[in-house]
Amino acid sequence: MVLRPVLLALLGTATAASLAAGLLLARGEQASATAAPSSPIPLDGLAGAETFVRAAPPAQAEDPAFKDKVLPFLQKYCVDCHKGEKAKGGLALDGYVSEAAARKDRKNWSAIQHTISSGEMPPKASKKPQPTKEEKEFVVEWIASSLTRVNCSPDVPKDPGRVTIRRLNRAEYNNTIRDLCGVDFKPAEEFPSDDVGYGFDNIGDVLSFQPILLEKYLAAAEKILGTALNVPEPPKSAKQTYRPQNILATPRDAKSKDPGVKIVFKSEGQGFLEKFNFSAEGEYLVRFRGWGSNVGGAHPKVTVRVGGEDVKTFTVDGEPGKAKTYEASVKVRAGEKRVAVAFTNGFEDKNEKKVREFGLELIEIEGPFNPVPPPDSASVKQLLIARPGAGVDARAAAETVLTNFARRAYRRPVKPDEVARLLKLFDLATKQGEPFHVALKLPMKAVLVSPHFLYRIEDDPKNANDVRTLNDFEFATRLSYFLWSSMPDEELFKLAAKGELRKPATLESQVKRMLTDPKAKALSENFAGQWLQLRNLKTLAPDKGFFPGWDDQLRNAMVGEAEAFFEYVVRNDRPVLDFLDADYTFVNGRLAEHYGLKDVKGAEFRKVTLPDVRRGGIITMASTLTVTSNPTRTSPVKRGKWILENVLGTPPPPAAPDVPELPPTGQLKGTLREQMEQHRANPSCATCHAKLDPLGFGLENFDGIGGWRALDNKKPVDASGELPGGLKFNGPAELRKVLLGKADQFRTCFAEKLLTFGLGRGLEYYDKCALDEITKASKENGDKFSALVLAVVKSDPFQKRKGKRSE
C-alpha cells in the first residue's frame, strides 16, 4: 500500500505547513516556531493552561558614555588585535560602533568584562600601551550596568527565553519509538547524524530538517509498524507423510538395506521421527499404515508415542500385502518432539519356527486442528488496545486504537478532526481488503511522519515579547525528554491531564521517580556522553606504537566507567561535587588492569574504593585523559581547556592561527613541558596559556590513554602548576583540591550545561537570574543531584517561553 499519494491530503494543511517549516530549517532559512503551525488543539481550558505576562522590553535609549569613553577605549587598546576576519580569539570589536550594536552581542561583552577586570586583556606582555586603572574600572562598570547586569529582583518580570521548534534527534527518536511502539531496535541508526550546538545534539537551532529525512522517516515507519504489529496468522492444517526411507528404526536390522526400503520388525522395536516440529499448540492426527502376522494366536500390538508418552495402542490386523491405516488423535504444544510407532509384543513360536512380524509402510501427521492462537507480542498488546468482536465493529475499535496512539505520539490530547483524518486512511485500507491490524498500519504511518510526532511543538504567546507558561502536557514533554530522552509515560500523562504535575510535592516525587527509572540511563548516554565527550572515544585512534595497551576493550571500558559513575551519582542522589573528587570509581577487569588495581576480573563493572589519591572524579578518568590527548602524546593544553570549559565554565578563546605546532613526539628534546615554554614566550599566547597550561600540567602523571607514569621522555614528570593569582599545586590530588576550592564555579558550570541540555538552547545573558537560583538551590540542598535537577525544572526558562522577539 502506498502512503505518499494520500498522506498530505488526508493529514491536512497543518501537516504540510509544518513539513514546509522543517524544509526551511533544512535550507538554513529563518524558520521560527510561530512560522510553523501551532498545536491544532485549543489549549485554553486544558490542565495547566497558558498564562500571559508582559515582559519589560529592553531599554533602547543610547548612552552617550559609549561614544565618549567606551568606544575610544576599544579603539585605543583593543581593536588593533580584534578586528576583521583574523581577529584574535575570534572576537572582532570593530563592528561595535554604537551601543545598539553592542547590545546585540551581550555574551561577547560578558567575556570582555571578565577579561578586562581580571587583567588578562590587554595583554601585559605586549609592547602596546596599557590602560590606566581608572579607564579599566570605568569600562568594566559601564559594561556591567548597561549590558550584562540583569535585575533579578522578584518583582521584576524575567525573560525565560524561547526555544526554537525542536525535531527529535536520533537518540530521542529511537527511545520514543521504543516507548510508543514497544520495539527493541534502533531505526534512527539509518538517519543522518545530528548537528551539535553548545556541546549537545538536542539544540533546536541546529536540528535542521534535511529533505532525505522524510524518506528515512517513511522507511522507518514501515519497518517499525511491520515489527510492532506483527500479528501471526493462525497456522493452517497440513499433512506430512514419511515413508520408510525417511523413518528411523530400532533395532537397525528392521530396516532393509535394499534401496526399495521397507521396515519389518521381527522383534520388539520402533519406527520413529527423531524431531518432528509441531508448528502450533493444538490437536494433531498421527497415522501409520502397517500390517502384521498372527503368530501364537495374536496379532502385533503397536503403540503410538509422542514426546515419549503413549498416545494409543492398536492391534495391527492388516495382512501382509493388505496393510491398513491406523489413526490416533493427540493434543500437543508447539515445538520439536519425537514421534514413534512402537511394536510391543514381539513373539517367536519355536515349535512352528515362526516369528510375529510387524511391517511399517508410512507415518503421517496432520494438523493442527483447533490451534491455540499464539500469544500476542508485547508491542501488539501495547498498540491494539481494542479489537473487533463482542459487539464492537472494526471501525469503532480502530477509532479507540488510533485515538490512543495519536495521543501518545503527539504527547497531548488529540482533536476529533485529527482522529477523523486518520480513520479515513483506515477506511482506505479496509476497502482494499486488508485485515484489521494491517489496515491500522497506514494511519499509524501517517502519525509517525507527522510534525506533531517528529517535532516538539509548543505554542508561542499571541504577542511578541509576551511570556507564556507551558501547559502541563508541554511541561511533561520537556521533563521526560530532559531526563529520559523520550516521551512521557502514562503516569506523567495522567498527572498532566489532572493539572497536578506542577504541585511542588508531586513534581519532586516525579523527578526522583524518573531519576531512578531505568530509562534515566539516557541521561548518562546523552547528557554525560556529550558533557564528558565520551562519544569522541569512538573515533579516537591512539598510536599503538606509543600506547601498545590500547584496544577496543579498553576503549569500551573507559566509556563504561564514566557512564557507571554518572549513573551511580544519579540513582543514589549523590552530591554533584563527587564529579570533582571521589574515593571510588567503577571498573571491570580490563580497566582495573590499566589502572593497576588488583582482584577485579571479568567484563562486569563494579564499584571499587580507590587505593590512593592518584585518581578521583571525572578529570582523572581514563576517558577524559584520552579524549584530551593527541595520538602520540599527552596535551596539557587540551586538558587545561577541557577543565576550563567543563568544570570551571570559563572557556578560553580560540587559539591564534599563526602559532607553530610542537615537533613530533620522537623529536622532542626534554619533556613536553619544557617544549611548551615557547607558547608562553609568544605575547599573544601568554595570557591564555597562563590559565591553560598549569591545569594540564597537573595531569602530566597520566599518559595519553590515562595510564599512570612517573617519567616523560626518561625524565621525571613535573606535575606542578601555578594559576593566575598565585595558587600553586603539585600533582592530580592537589589539583582536585584546587578545583574543589572553586566549587561555586563548578556548580554554575554544571548547572549551565544541565539547563542547556534540558532546554535545547544555548543560554543567554538574561538566564543569569535562573542560573543563580538553580546553583543556590543546589548548594542549599547538599548539592544532591536531584536537587539540581528539581531546581532546573522549576526554573522560569524550563516552565515558560517567550514570544518571537520584535527586535
Coordinates of N, CA, C and O in Angstrom, one line a residue, residues 236-243 276 279 284-287 325 327 362-369:
K236 N -2.3 -23.0 9.5 CA -3.2 -23.8 8.7 C -2.8 -25.3 8.9 O -1.7 -25.7 9.0
S237 N -3.9 -26.1 8.8 CA -3.7 -27.5 8.9 C -2.9 -28.0 7.7 O -3.2 -27.6 6.6
A238 N -2.0 -28.9 7.9 CA -1.2 -29.5 6.8 C -0.9 -31.0 7.1 O -1.0 -31.4 8.3
K239 N -0.7 -31.8 6.1 CA -0.5 -33.2 6.2 C 1.0 -33.5 5.7 O 1.3 -33.1 4.6
Q240 N 1.7 -34.2 6.5 CA 3.1 -34.5 6.1 C 3.2 -36.1 6.2 O 2.9 -36.7 7.2
T241 N 3.7 -36.6 5.1 CA 3.8 -38.1 5.0 C 5.3 -38.5 5.0 O 6.1 -37.9 4.3
Y242 N 5.7 -39.5 5.8 CA 7.0 -40.0 5.8 C 7.0 -41.5 5.5 O 6.3 -42.3 6.1
R243 N 7.8 -41.9 4.5 CA 7.9 -43.3 4.0 C 9.1 -43.9 4.6 O 9.9 -43.2 5.2
F276 N 10.1 -34.1 15.1 CA 9.0 -33.5 14.3 C 8.6 -32.2 14.9 O 8.4 -32.1 16.1
S279 N 4.0 -27.2 14.7 CA 4.0 -25.7 14.4 C 3.3 -24.9 15.4 O 3.5 -23.7 15.6
Y284 N -3.6 -32.9 16.8 CA -2.9 -33.5 15.6 C -3.4 -35.0 15.4 O -3.7 -35.6 16.4
L285 N -3.4 -35.4 14.2 CA -3.7 -36.8 13.9 C -2.4 -37.5 13.5 O -1.7 -37.0 12.6
V286 N -2.1 -38.6 14.2 CA -0.9 -39.3 13.9 C -1.3 -40.7 13.3 O -2.0 -41.4 14.0
R287 N -1.0 -40.9 12.1 CA -1.4 -42.1 11.4 C -0.2 -43.0 11.0 O 0.9 -42.4 10.8
T325 N -4.6 -48.6 7.6 CA -4.2 -47.4 8.2 C -4.8 -47.3 9.6 O -6.0 -47.5 9.8
E327 N -5.1 -44.7 13.2 CA -5.0 -43.2 13.4 C -5.2 -42.9 14.9 O -6.1 -43.5 15.5
L362 N 4.3 -46.5 6.4 CA 4.4 -45.0 6.4 C 4.0 -44.5 7.8 O 3.2 -45.1 8.5
I363 N 4.4 -43.2 8.1 CA 3.9 -42.4 9.2 C 3.4 -41.1 8.6 O 4.1 -40.5 7.8
E364 N 2.2 -40.7 9.1 CA 1.6 -39.5 8.5 C 1.1 -38.6 9.7 O 0.5 -39.2 10.7
I365 N 1.4 -37.4 9.7 CA 1.0 -36.4 10.7 C 0.2 -35.3 10.1 O 0.7 -34.7 9.1
E366 N -1.0 -35.0 10.6 CA -1.8 -34.0 10.0 C -2.3 -33.1 11.2 O -2.7 -33.5 12.2
G367 N -2.3 -31.8 10.9 CA -2.7 -30.8 11.9 C -2.0 -29.5 11.7 O -1.2 -29.3 10.8
P368 N -2.2 -28.5 12.6 CA -3.0 -28.6 13.8 C -4.5 -28.4 13.5 O -4.8 -27.6 12.6
F369 N -5.4 -29.0 14.3 CA -6.8 -28.7 14.3 C -7.1 -27.9 15.5 O -6.6 -28.2 16.6

